[in-house]
Structure formats: structure tokens, C-alpha cells
Coordinates of C-alpha atoms in Angstrom, one line a residue:
X1 CA 33.6 -42.4 -40.2
X2 CA 35.9 -40.8 -37.7
X3 CA 35.4 -41.6 -34.1
X4 CA 36.5 -38.1 -32.8
X5 CA 33.9 -36.8 -35.1
X6 CA 31.2 -38.7 -33.1
X7 CA 29.6 -36.6 -30.7
X8 CA 27.8 -37.8 -27.4
X9 CA 25.0 -35.1 -27.0
X10 CA 23.4 -37.1 -24.3
X11 CA 26.8 -36.9 -21.8
X12 CA 27.0 -33.1 -22.9
X13 CA 23.2 -32.5 -21.9
X14 CA 24.0 -34.2 -18.5
X15 CA 27.3 -31.9 -18.1
X16 CA 25.4 -29.0 -18.9
X17 CA 25.0 -26.4 -15.8
X18 CA 21.6 -26.1 -14.8
X19 CA 20.7 -22.4 -15.1
X20 CA 20.4 -20.7 -11.4
X21 CA 18.0 -17.9 -10.9
X22 CA 20.0 -14.9 -10.8
X23 CA 19.7 -14.2 -6.9
X24 CA 21.5 -10.8 -6.9
X25 CA 19.1 -9.5 -9.3
X26 CA 16.0 -11.1 -7.0
X27 CA 17.5 -9.6 -3.7
X28 CA 18.1 -6.2 -5.4
X29 CA 14.3 -6.4 -6.2
X30 CA 13.5 -7.0 -2.5
X31 CA 15.6 -4.0 -1.4
X32 CA 14.0 -1.7 -3.9
X33 CA 10.7 -3.0 -2.9
X34 CA 11.6 -2.1 0.9
X35 CA 13.0 1.2 0.2
X36 CA 9.4 1.8 -2.1
X37 CA 7.6 0.5 0.8
X38 CA 9.5 2.4 3.7
X39 CA 9.2 6.0 1.8
X40 CA 5.6 5.4 1.0
X41 CA 5.1 4.7 4.7
X42 CA 6.8 7.9 5.2
X43 CA 5.0 9.8 2.8
X44 CA 1.3 8.9 4.1
X45 CA 2.9 9.5 7.8
X46 CA 3.6 13.0 6.8
X47 CA 0.5 14.0 4.7
X48 CA -1.9 12.8 7.1
X49 CA -0.2 14.4 10.1
X50 CA 0.3 17.6 8.1
X51 CA -3.5 17.1 7.4
X52 CA -4.7 16.6 11.0
X53 CA -2.3 19.7 12.1
X54 CA -4.1 21.7 9.2
X55 CA -7.5 20.8 10.2
X56 CA -6.9 21.7 14.0
X57 CA -5.6 24.9 13.1
X58 CA -8.9 25.5 11.0
X59 CA -11.1 24.4 14.0
X60 CA -8.9 26.8 16.4
X61 CA -8.5 29.9 13.6
X62 CA -12.5 30.0 12.8
X63 CA -14.1 28.3 16.1
X64 CA -17.1 26.8 14.3
X65 CA -20.3 27.1 16.1
X66 CA -22.5 24.1 15.2
X67 CA -21.6 20.6 17.1
X68 CA -21.7 18.8 13.9
X69 CA -18.8 20.6 12.7
X70 CA -16.5 19.8 15.9
X71 CA -17.9 16.1 15.3
X72 CA -16.8 16.2 11.5
X73 CA -13.4 17.5 12.7
X74 CA -13.1 14.9 15.3
X75 CA -14.2 12.3 13.2
X76 CA -11.8 13.2 10.3
X77 CA -8.8 13.1 12.6
X78 CA -9.7 9.9 14.3
X79 CA -10.4 8.2 10.9
X80 CA -6.8 9.5 9.6
X81 CA -5.2 8.6 13.1
X82 CA -6.4 5.1 12.9
X83 CA -5.1 4.3 9.4
X84 CA -1.6 5.5 10.2
X85 CA -1.4 3.8 13.5
X86 CA -2.8 0.3 11.6
X87 CA 0.1 1.1 8.7
X88 CA 2.7 1.6 10.9
X89 CA 2.7 -1.8 12.0
X90 CA 4.0 -2.7 8.6
X91 CA 7.1 -0.9 9.2
X92 CA 8.3 -3.5 11.2
X93 CA 8.1 -5.9 8.7
X94 CA 9.4 -3.9 6.1
X95 CA 12.8 -3.0 8.3
X96 CA 13.0 -6.7 9.0
X97 CA 13.7 -7.9 5.4
X98 CA 17.4 -8.3 5.4
X99 CA 20.2 -9.9 3.4
X100 CA 20.9 -12.6 6.1
X101 CA 17.7 -14.4 5.5
X102 CA 17.2 -17.8 3.6
X103 CA 14.9 -17.5 0.5
X104 CA 12.2 -19.7 2.8
X105 CA 12.3 -16.7 5.2
X106 CA 12.2 -14.1 2.5
X107 CA 8.9 -16.0 1.1
X108 CA 7.5 -16.5 4.3
X109 CA 8.0 -12.6 5.1
X110 CA 6.7 -11.5 2.0
X111 CA 3.4 -13.8 2.5
X112 CA 3.0 -12.1 5.8
X113 CA 3.5 -8.5 4.4
X114 CA 0.9 -9.5 1.5
X115 CA -2.0 -10.4 4.3
X116 CA -1.4 -7.5 6.1
X117 CA -1.6 -5.2 3.1
X118 CA -4.5 -6.8 2.2
X119 CA -6.3 -6.3 5.5
X120 CA -4.9 -2.7 5.0
X121 CA -6.4 -2.2 1.5
X122 CA -9.6 -3.8 2.3
X123 CA -10.9 -3.5 5.9
X124 CA -8.7 -0.5 6.9
X125 CA -9.1 1.4 3.8
X126 CA -13.1 1.1 4.1
X127 CA -13.1 2.5 7.9
X128 CA -10.8 5.4 6.5
X129 CA -13.0 6.5 3.4
X130 CA -16.3 5.8 5.7
X131 CA -14.8 7.9 8.5
X132 CA -13.5 10.6 6.1
X133 CA -16.7 10.9 4.1
X134 CA -18.9 11.0 7.1
X135 CA -16.5 13.8 8.9
X136 CA -16.1 15.8 5.7
X137 CA -19.9 15.9 5.0
X138 CA -20.6 16.7 9.1
X139 CA -17.8 19.4 8.8
X140 CA -19.1 21.1 5.8
X141 CA -23.1 21.1 6.9
X142 CA -22.4 24.5 9.0
X143 CA -21.0 26.3 6.1
X144 CA -23.4 24.5 3.5
X145 CA -26.1 25.9 5.6
X146 CA -25.4 29.5 5.1
X147 CA -25.6 28.9 1.1
X148 CA -28.3 28.8 -1.2
X149 CA -29.7 25.3 -1.9
X150 CA -27.8 25.2 -5.0
X151 CA -24.6 26.5 -3.4
X152 CA -25.0 23.5 -1.1
X153 CA -26.0 20.9 -3.5
X154 CA -22.9 22.0 -5.7
X155 CA -20.4 21.8 -2.5
X156 CA -21.6 18.6 -1.6
X157 CA -22.1 17.1 -5.0
X158 CA -18.4 18.0 -6.0
X159 CA -17.1 16.8 -2.9
X160 CA -18.8 13.5 -2.8
X161 CA -17.9 12.8 -6.6
X162 CA -14.4 13.5 -5.9
X163 CA -14.1 10.8 -3.1
X164 CA -16.0 8.6 -5.4
X165 CA -13.6 9.2 -7.9
X166 CA -10.9 8.1 -5.4
X167 CA -12.9 5.2 -4.1
X168 CA -13.7 3.8 -7.5
X169 CA -10.9 4.7 -9.5
X170 CA -7.8 5.8 -7.9
X171 CA -7.8 3.3 -5.1
X172 CA -8.1 0.3 -7.1
X173 CA -5.1 1.2 -9.3
X174 CA -2.9 1.5 -6.5
X175 CA -4.0 -1.5 -4.7
X176 CA -3.4 -3.3 -8.0
X177 CA 0.0 -1.8 -8.3
X178 CA 1.0 -3.0 -4.8
X179 CA -0.2 -6.2 -5.2
X180 CA 1.7 -6.8 -8.7
X181 CA 4.8 -5.6 -6.8
X182 CA 4.6 -8.1 -3.8
X183 CA 3.1 -11.0 -5.9
X184 CA 6.0 -10.7 -8.1
X185 CA 8.6 -11.3 -5.7
X186 CA 6.5 -14.0 -4.1
X187 CA 6.4 -16.0 -7.3
X188 CA 10.0 -15.3 -7.7
X189 CA 11.1 -16.8 -4.5
X190 CA 8.7 -19.5 -4.9
X191 CA 10.6 -20.5 -8.3
X192 CA 13.6 -20.5 -6.5
X193 CA 12.6 -22.5 -3.8
X194 CA 11.0 -24.9 -6.0
X195 CA 14.3 -24.9 -8.3
X196 CA 16.3 -25.8 -5.1
X197 CA 14.3 -28.4 -4.0
X198 CA 13.9 -30.6 -7.2

């Protein structure tokens, strides 16, 4: 057999370039994550501030008589403002993600954001929903007291069912979606760091 036809597969295998992860794609995904997070932050700010302004307008225009209605308005606005205040603390973390960082810095930043998101999605979201539910129930009391028992029961029932639907169906889906996005990025950066170390 001719020696030219003998192929040293072992030598070829050693010379084969190790496939490096596509950093351009990964950085593009981080940029997309950052933009989406900042857009979501702005939307929540606008929606909650507009809702607060509308509630204050209702207070001034309709002049509620019961103290429970006024307390309900204050509790509702307070719940929204506290939530927005804590949520806005994440904006600095999102803004500080930039293309000059190392893989390790990206990873640490994403892990930090994940921890803050978890706090927001659990403790702060619980506070927000409890405050909102209490505030709305107190607010509605003045108007429900003028209704029949059936009318008041339906009003409270429908309102509470809608809030429970949000709490047990919509909120968990949103939380899961957010967690999947950040976990996917963290896994990719851990993979890259592991490949670079080995």
C-alpha cells in the first residue's frame, strides 16, 4: 500500500480547531436582553404612574365621603410607588451591562440581576398584590355599600377573581419567562468560561 494514502487521523484530530462559542451571537443576545429589560422598566413606570394619576383624579373629581375610600386610595398608590421605586433600582444594573466587560464580569452582573429579579418577583410582588388588593377593597366599600347585597357581592367577587387570576396564572407565567431568559444567558456564559478555562 502507498504511504501517501496512509492518513494519520490522530494527528489530524489534534490539529482540528476547537469550536469556540459564537461570542458575537452571545453578546447580541445580552444586548437584546438589556433593551427588553429597559423597555419593560419604562413601560411599568409609565403604566403605574398613569394609574396613580388617574386614581388621584378620581379622588379629586368624585370627592369620596368615607375614610375607607381615602385610605384605599392611599394604600393602592403607596403599593404602586414602593414597587416602582424598588423596580427602578434594577435600571442601573441593566444600564451597566456593556460590551467592554469580560465574560466573568458579564456572568457576575447577570447573577446579580437574577437575585434582584427574584426579590422583586417574590417579596416585592407579594407586597404589591397585598397592598393593591387591600387598597381596592377599601376603595370599593363606599360604592358597594350603596348597592344591593347581590350587587356588592358580584362586584367584590368579580374583582377578587380577576386579582386571583392575575396572581395565580398571569404572574407565574411572566416570572417563568423572565427566569428562562436570564438563566439561558447565565448558562451560556458559564459554558464559555468553562471552555476558556479548560
